[in-house]
PDB file of C-alpha atoms and ligand atoms in Angstrom:
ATOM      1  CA  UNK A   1      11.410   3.390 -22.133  1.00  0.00           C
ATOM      2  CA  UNK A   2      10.179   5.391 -18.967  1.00  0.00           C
ATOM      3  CA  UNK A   3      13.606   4.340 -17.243  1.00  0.00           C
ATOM      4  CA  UNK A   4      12.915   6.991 -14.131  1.00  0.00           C
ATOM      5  CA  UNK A   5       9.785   5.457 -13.653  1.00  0.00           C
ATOM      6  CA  UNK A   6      10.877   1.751 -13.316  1.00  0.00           C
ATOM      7  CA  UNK A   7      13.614   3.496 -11.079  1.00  0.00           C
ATOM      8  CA  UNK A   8      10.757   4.702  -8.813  1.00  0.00           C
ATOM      9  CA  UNK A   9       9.148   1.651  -9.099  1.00  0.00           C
ATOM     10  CA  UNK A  10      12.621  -0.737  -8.123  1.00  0.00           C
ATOM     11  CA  UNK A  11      13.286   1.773  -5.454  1.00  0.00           C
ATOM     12  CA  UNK A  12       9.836   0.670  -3.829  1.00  0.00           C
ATOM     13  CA  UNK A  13       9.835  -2.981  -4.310  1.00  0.00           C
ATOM     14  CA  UNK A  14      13.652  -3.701  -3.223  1.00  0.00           C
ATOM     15  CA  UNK A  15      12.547  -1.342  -0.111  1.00  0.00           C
ATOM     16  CA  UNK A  16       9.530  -4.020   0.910  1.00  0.00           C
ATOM     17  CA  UNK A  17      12.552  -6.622   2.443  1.00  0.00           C
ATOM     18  CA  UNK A  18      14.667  -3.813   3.654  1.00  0.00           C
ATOM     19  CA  UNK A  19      11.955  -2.933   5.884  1.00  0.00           C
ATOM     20  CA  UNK A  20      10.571  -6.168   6.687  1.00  0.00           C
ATOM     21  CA  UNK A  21       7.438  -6.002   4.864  1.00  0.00           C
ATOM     22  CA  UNK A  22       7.872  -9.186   3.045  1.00  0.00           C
ATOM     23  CA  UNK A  23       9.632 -12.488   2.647  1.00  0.00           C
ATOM     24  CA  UNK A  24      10.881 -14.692  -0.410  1.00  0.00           C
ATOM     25  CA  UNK A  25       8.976 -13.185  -3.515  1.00  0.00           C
ATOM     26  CA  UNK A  26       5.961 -11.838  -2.015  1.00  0.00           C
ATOM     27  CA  UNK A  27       4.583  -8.401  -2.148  1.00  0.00           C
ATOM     28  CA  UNK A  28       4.797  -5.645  -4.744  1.00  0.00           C
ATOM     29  CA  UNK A  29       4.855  -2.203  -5.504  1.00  0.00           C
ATOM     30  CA  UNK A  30       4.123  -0.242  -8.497  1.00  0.00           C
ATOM     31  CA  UNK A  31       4.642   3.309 -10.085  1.00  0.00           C
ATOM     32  CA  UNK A  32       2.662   4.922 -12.839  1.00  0.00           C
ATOM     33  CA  UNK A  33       3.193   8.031 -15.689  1.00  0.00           C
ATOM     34  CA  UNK A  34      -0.289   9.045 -16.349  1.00  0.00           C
ATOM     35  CA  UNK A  35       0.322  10.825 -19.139  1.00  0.00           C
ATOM     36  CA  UNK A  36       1.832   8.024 -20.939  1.00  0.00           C
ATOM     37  CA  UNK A  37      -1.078   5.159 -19.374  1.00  0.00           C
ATOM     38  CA  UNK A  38       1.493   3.033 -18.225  1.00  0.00           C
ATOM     39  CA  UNK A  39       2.775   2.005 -15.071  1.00  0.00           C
ATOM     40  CA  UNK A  40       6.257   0.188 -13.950  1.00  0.00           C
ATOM     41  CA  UNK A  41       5.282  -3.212 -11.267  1.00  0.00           C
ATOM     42  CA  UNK A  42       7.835  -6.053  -9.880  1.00  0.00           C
ATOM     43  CA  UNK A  43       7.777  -9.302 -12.383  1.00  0.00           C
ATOM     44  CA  UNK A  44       6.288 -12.282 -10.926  1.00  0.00           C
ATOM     45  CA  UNK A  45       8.035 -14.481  -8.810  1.00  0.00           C
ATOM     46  CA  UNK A  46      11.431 -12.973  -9.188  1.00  0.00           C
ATOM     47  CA  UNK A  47      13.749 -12.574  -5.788  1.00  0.00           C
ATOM     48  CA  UNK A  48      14.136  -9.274  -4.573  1.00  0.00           C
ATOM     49  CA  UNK A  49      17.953  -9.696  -4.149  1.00  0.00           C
ATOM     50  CA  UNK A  50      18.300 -10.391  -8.179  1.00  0.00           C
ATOM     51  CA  UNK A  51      16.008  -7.839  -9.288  1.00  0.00           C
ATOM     52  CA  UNK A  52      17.358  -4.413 -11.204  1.00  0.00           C
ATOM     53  CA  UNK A  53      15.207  -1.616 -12.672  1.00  0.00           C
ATOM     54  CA  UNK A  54      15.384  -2.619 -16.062  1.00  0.00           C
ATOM     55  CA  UNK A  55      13.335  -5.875 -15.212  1.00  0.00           C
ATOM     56  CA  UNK A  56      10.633  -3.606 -14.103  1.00  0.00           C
ATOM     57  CA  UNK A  57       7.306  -4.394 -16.191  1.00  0.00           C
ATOM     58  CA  UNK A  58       5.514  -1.465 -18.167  1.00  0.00           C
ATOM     59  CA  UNK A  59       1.741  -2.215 -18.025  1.00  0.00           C
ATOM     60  CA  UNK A  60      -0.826  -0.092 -19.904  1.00  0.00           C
ATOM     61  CA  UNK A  61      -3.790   0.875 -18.746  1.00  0.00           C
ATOM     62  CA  UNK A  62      -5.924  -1.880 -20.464  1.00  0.00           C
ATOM     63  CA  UNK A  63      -3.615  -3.822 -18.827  1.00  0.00           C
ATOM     64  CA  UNK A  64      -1.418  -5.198 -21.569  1.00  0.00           C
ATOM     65  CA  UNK A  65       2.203  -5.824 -21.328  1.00  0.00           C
ATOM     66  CA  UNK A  66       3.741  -2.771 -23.323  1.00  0.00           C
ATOM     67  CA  UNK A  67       7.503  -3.652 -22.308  1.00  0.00           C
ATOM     68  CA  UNK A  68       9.335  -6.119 -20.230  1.00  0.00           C
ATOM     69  CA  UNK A  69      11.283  -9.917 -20.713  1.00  0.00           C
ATOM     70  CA  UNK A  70       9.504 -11.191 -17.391  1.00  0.00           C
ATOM     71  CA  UNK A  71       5.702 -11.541 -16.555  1.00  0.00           C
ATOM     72  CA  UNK A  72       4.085  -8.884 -14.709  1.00  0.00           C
ATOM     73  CA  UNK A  73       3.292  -9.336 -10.798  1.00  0.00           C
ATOM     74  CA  UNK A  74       0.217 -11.951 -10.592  1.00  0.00           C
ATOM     75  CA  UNK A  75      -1.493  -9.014  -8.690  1.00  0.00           C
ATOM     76  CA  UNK A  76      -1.148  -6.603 -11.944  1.00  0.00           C
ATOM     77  CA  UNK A  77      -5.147  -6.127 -12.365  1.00  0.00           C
ATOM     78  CA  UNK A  78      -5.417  -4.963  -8.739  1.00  0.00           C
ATOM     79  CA  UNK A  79      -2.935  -2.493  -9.172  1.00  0.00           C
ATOM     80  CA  UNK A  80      -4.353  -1.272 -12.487  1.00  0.00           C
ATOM     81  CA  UNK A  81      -7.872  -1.381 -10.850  1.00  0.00           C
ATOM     82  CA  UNK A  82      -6.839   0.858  -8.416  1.00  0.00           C
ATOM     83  CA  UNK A  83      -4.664   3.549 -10.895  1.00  0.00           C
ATOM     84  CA  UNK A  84      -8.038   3.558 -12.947  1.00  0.00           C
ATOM     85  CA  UNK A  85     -10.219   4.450  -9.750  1.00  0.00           C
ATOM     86  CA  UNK A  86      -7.700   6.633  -7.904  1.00  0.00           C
ATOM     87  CA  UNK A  87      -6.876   9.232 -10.690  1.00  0.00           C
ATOM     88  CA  UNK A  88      -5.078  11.322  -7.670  1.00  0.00           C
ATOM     89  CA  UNK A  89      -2.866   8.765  -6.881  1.00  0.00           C
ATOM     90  CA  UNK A  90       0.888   7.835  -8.438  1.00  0.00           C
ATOM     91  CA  UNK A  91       1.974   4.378  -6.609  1.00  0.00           C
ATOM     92  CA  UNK A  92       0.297   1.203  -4.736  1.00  0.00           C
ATOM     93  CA  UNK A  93       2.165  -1.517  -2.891  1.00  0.00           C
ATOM     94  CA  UNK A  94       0.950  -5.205  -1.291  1.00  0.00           C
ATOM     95  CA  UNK A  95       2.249  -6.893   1.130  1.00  0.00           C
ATOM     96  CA  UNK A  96       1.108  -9.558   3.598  1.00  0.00           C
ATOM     97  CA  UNK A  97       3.975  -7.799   6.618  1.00  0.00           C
ATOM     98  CA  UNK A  98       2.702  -9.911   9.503  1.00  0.00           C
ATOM     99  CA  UNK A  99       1.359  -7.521  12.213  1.00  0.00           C
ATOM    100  CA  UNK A 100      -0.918  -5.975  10.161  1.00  0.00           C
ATOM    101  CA  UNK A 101      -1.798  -9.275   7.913  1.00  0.00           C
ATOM    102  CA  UNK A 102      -2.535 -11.020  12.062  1.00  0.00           C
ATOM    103  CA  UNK A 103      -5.365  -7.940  12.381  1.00  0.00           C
ATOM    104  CA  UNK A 104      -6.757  -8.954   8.503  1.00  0.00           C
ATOM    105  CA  UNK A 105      -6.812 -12.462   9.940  1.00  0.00           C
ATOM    106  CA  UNK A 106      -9.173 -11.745  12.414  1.00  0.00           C
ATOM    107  CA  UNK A 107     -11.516  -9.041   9.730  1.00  0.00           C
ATOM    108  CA  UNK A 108     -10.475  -6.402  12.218  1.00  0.00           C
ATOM    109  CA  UNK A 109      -9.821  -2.880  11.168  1.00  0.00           C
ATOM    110  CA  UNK A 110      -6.723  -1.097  13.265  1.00  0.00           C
ATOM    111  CA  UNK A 111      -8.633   1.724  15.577  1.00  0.00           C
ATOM    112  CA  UNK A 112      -6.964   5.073  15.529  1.00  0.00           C
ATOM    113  CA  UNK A 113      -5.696   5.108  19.174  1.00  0.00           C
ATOM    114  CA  UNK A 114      -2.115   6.600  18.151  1.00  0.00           C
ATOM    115  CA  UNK A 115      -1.250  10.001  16.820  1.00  0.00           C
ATOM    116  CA  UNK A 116       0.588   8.155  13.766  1.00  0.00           C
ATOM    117  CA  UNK A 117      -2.527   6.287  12.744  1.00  0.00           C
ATOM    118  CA  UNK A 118      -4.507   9.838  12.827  1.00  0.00           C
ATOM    119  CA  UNK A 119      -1.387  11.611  10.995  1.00  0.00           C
ATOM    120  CA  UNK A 120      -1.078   9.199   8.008  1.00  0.00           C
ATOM    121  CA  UNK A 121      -4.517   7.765   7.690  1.00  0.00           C
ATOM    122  CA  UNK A 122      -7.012   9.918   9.132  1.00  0.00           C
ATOM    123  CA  UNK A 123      -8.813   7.200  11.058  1.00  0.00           C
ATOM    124  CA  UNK A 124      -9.108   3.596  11.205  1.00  0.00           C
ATOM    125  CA  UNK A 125      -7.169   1.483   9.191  1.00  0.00           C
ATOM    126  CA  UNK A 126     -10.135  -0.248   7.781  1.00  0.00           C
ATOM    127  CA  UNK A 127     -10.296  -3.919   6.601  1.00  0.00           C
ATOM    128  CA  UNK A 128     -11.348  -5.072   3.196  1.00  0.00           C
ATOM    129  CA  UNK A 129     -13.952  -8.150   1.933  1.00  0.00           C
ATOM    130  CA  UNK A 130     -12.098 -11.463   1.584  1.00  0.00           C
ATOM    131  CA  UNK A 131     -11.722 -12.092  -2.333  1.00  0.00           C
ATOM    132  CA  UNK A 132     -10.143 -14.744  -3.754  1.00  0.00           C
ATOM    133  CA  UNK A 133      -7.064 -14.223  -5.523  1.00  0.00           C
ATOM    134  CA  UNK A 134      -6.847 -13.944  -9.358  1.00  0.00           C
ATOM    135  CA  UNK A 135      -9.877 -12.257 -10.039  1.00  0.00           C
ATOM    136  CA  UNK A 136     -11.263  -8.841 -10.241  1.00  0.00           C
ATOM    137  CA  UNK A 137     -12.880  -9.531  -6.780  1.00  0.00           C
ATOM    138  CA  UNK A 138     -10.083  -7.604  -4.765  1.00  0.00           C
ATOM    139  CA  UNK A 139      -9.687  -4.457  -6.680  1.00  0.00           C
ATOM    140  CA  UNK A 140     -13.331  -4.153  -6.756  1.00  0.00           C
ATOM    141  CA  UNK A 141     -12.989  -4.753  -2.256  1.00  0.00           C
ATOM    142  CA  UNK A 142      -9.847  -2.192  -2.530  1.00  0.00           C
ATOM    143  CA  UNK A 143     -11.646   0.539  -4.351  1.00  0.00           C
ATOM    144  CA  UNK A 144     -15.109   0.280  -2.548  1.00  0.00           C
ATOM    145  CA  UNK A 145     -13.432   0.065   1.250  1.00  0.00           C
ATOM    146  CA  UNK A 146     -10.563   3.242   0.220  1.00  0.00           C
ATOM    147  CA  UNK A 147     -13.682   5.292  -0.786  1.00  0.00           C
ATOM    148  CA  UNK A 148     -15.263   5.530   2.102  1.00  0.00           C
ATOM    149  CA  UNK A 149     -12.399   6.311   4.307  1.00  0.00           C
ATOM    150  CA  UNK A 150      -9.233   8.592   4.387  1.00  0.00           C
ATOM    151  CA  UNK A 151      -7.078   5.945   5.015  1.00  0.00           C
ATOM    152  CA  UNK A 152      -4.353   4.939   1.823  1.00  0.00           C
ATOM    153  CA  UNK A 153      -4.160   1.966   3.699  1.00  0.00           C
ATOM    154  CA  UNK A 154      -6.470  -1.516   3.228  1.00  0.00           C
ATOM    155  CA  UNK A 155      -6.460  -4.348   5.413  1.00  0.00           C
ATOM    156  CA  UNK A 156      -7.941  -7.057   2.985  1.00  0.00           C
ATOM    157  CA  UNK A 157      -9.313  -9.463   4.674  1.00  0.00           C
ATOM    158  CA  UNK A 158      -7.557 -12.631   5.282  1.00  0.00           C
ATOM    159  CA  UNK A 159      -4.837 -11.816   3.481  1.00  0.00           C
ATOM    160  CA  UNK A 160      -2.924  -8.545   3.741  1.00  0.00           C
ATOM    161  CA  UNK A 161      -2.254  -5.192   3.197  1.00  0.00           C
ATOM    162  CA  UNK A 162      -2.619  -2.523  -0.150  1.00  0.00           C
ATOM    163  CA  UNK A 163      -1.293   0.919   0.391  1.00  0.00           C
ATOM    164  CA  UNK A 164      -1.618   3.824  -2.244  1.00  0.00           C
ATOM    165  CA  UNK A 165       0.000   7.707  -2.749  1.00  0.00           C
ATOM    166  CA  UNK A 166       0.792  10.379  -4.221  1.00  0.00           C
ATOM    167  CA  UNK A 167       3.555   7.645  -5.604  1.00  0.00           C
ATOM    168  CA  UNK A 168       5.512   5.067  -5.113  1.00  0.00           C
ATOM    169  CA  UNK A 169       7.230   6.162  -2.199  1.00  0.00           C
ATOM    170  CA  UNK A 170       4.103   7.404  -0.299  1.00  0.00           C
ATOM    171  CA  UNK A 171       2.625   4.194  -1.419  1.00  0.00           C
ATOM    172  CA  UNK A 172       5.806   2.332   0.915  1.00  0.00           C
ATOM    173  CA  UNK A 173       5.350   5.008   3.509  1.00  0.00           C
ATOM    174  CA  UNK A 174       1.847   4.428   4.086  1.00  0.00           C
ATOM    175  CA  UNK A 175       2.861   0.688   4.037  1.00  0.00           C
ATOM    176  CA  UNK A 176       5.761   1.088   6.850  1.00  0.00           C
ATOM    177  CA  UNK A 177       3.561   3.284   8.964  1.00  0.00           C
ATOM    178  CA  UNK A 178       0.392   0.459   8.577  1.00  0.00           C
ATOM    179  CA  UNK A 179       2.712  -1.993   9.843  1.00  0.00           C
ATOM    180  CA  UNK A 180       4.380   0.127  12.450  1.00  0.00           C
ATOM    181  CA  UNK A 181       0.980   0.752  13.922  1.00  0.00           C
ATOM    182  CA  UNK A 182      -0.591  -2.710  13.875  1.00  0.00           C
ATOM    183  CA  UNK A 183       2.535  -3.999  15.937  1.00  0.00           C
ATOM    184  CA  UNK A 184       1.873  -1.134  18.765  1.00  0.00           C
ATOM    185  CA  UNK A 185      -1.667  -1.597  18.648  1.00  0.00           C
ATOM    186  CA  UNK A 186      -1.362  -5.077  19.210  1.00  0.00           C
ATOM    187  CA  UNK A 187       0.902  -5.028  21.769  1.00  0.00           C
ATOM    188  CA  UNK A 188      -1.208  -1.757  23.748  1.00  0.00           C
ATOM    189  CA  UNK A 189      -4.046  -4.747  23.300  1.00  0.00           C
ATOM    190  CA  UNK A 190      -2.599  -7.216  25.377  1.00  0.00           C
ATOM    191  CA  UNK A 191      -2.611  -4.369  27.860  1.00  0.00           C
ATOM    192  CA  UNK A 192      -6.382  -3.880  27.809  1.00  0.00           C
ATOM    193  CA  UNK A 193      -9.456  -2.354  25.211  1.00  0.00           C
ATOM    194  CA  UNK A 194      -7.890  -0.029  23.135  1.00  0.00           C
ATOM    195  CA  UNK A 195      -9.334   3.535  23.802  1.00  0.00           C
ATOM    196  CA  UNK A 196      -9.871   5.331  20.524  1.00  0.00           C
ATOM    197  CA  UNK A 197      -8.658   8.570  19.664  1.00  0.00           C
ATOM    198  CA  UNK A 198     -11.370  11.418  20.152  1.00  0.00           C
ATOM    199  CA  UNK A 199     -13.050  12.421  16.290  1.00  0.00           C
ATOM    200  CA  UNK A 200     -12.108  15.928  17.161  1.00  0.00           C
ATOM    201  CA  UNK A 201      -8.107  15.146  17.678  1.00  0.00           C
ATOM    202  CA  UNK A 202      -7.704  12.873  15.063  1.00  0.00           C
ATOM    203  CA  UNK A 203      -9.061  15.760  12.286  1.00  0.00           C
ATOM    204  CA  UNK A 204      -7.208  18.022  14.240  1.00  0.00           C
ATOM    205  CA  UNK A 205      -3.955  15.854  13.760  1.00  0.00           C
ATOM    206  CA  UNK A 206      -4.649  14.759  10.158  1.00  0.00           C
ATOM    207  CA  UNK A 207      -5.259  18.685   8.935  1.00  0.00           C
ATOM    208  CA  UNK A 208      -1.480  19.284  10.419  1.00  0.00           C
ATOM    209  CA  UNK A 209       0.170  16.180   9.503  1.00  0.00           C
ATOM    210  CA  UNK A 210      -1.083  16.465   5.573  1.00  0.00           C
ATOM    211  CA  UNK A 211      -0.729  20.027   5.741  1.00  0.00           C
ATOM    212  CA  UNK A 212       1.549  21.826   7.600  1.00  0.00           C
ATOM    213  CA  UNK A 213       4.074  18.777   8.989  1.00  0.00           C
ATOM    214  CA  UNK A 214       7.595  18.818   7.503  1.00  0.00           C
ATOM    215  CA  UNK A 215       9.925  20.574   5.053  1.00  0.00           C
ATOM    216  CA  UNK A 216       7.326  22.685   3.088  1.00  0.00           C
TER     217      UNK A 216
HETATM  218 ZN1   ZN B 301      -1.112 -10.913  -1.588  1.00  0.00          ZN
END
């Protein structure tokens, strides 16, 4: 069932390693078909080098299993707490990709001092509440901290990073970019205080990026 969509779905989680977003199991991406309720996620604890579409997990949106031989990512309910809030958006992914998991360490949101930071997130990259794992404490921290910014990108406190788009590919994009830009802002820190982009030029860069930027 749904085999494109578990495609989509494998396509973003074997992507994580091959861009250095993640290391032994961690991390996970997801892909949903909203007009079945369902969306594809990594199984738990499986290595990225043995995994193949087919063991792709179909979730519904009440978050039972519908179809799979392996458990479901143990970060399922964030992923479905975010489909259910975001009706707009098609993919998330998590990781904990260390430049950007070294700014969640310290509960600091990345400013928007670069023109990629403006393009793909509109602003700051903000940070997240610390929740404990498990629980329906970090959706809840996703969902309120994505609302009030443009960003797709969440630094949760103390622990990583949760991207979301249009789907699953944005989702990685918007993960690949977050990292990208945490590793040059920290290094322009070392440098001095980072000067933030004016409000004017970062609207200015966002209107172009989402809108006109690219093969359209
Ligand atoms: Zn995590």
């Amino acid at each position: 069932m749904l085999k494109e969509l578990k495609r989509e779905s494998f396509e973003a989680n074997v992507a994580l390693p091959r861009h250095g977003l993640i290391n032994l199991t961690f991390g996970n991406a997801s892909a949903i078909d909203r007009s079945r309720g369902m969306f594809a996620i990594k199984p738990s604890g499986v290595d990225y080098a043995a995994l193949t579409p087919d063991d792709m997990v179909l979730v519904d949106l009440e978050g039972n299993k519908v179809e799979g031989a392996l458990n479901p990512s143990s970060d399922t309910p964030t992923h479905r707490k975010l489909f259910l809030a975001f009706a707009g958006i098609g993919g998330v992914v998590h990781t904990h990709s260390p430049y950007a998991t070294a700014w969640a360490a310290h509960g600091l949101a990345i400013p928007c001092v670069l023109t990629a930071l403006a393009d793909e997130f509109g602003g700051d990259i903000p940070v997240g509440p610390f929740a404990r794992i498990g629980g329906e404490e970090i959706g809840v921290g996703i969902v309120a901290t994505l609302a009030e910014h443009r960003s797709r990108a969440v630094l949760m406190r103390s622990h990583g990073v949760f991207t979301i788009g249009a789907d699953a590919r944005e989702a990685l994009k918007a993960a690949v970019m977050c990292e990208d830009a945490a590793r040059t802002a920290l290094l322009a820190r070392t440098l001095g205080e980072l000067p933030r982009l004016p409000q004017e030029d970062i609207d200015a860069l966002y209107d172009r990026y989402q809108n006109i930027y690219g093969q359209r």
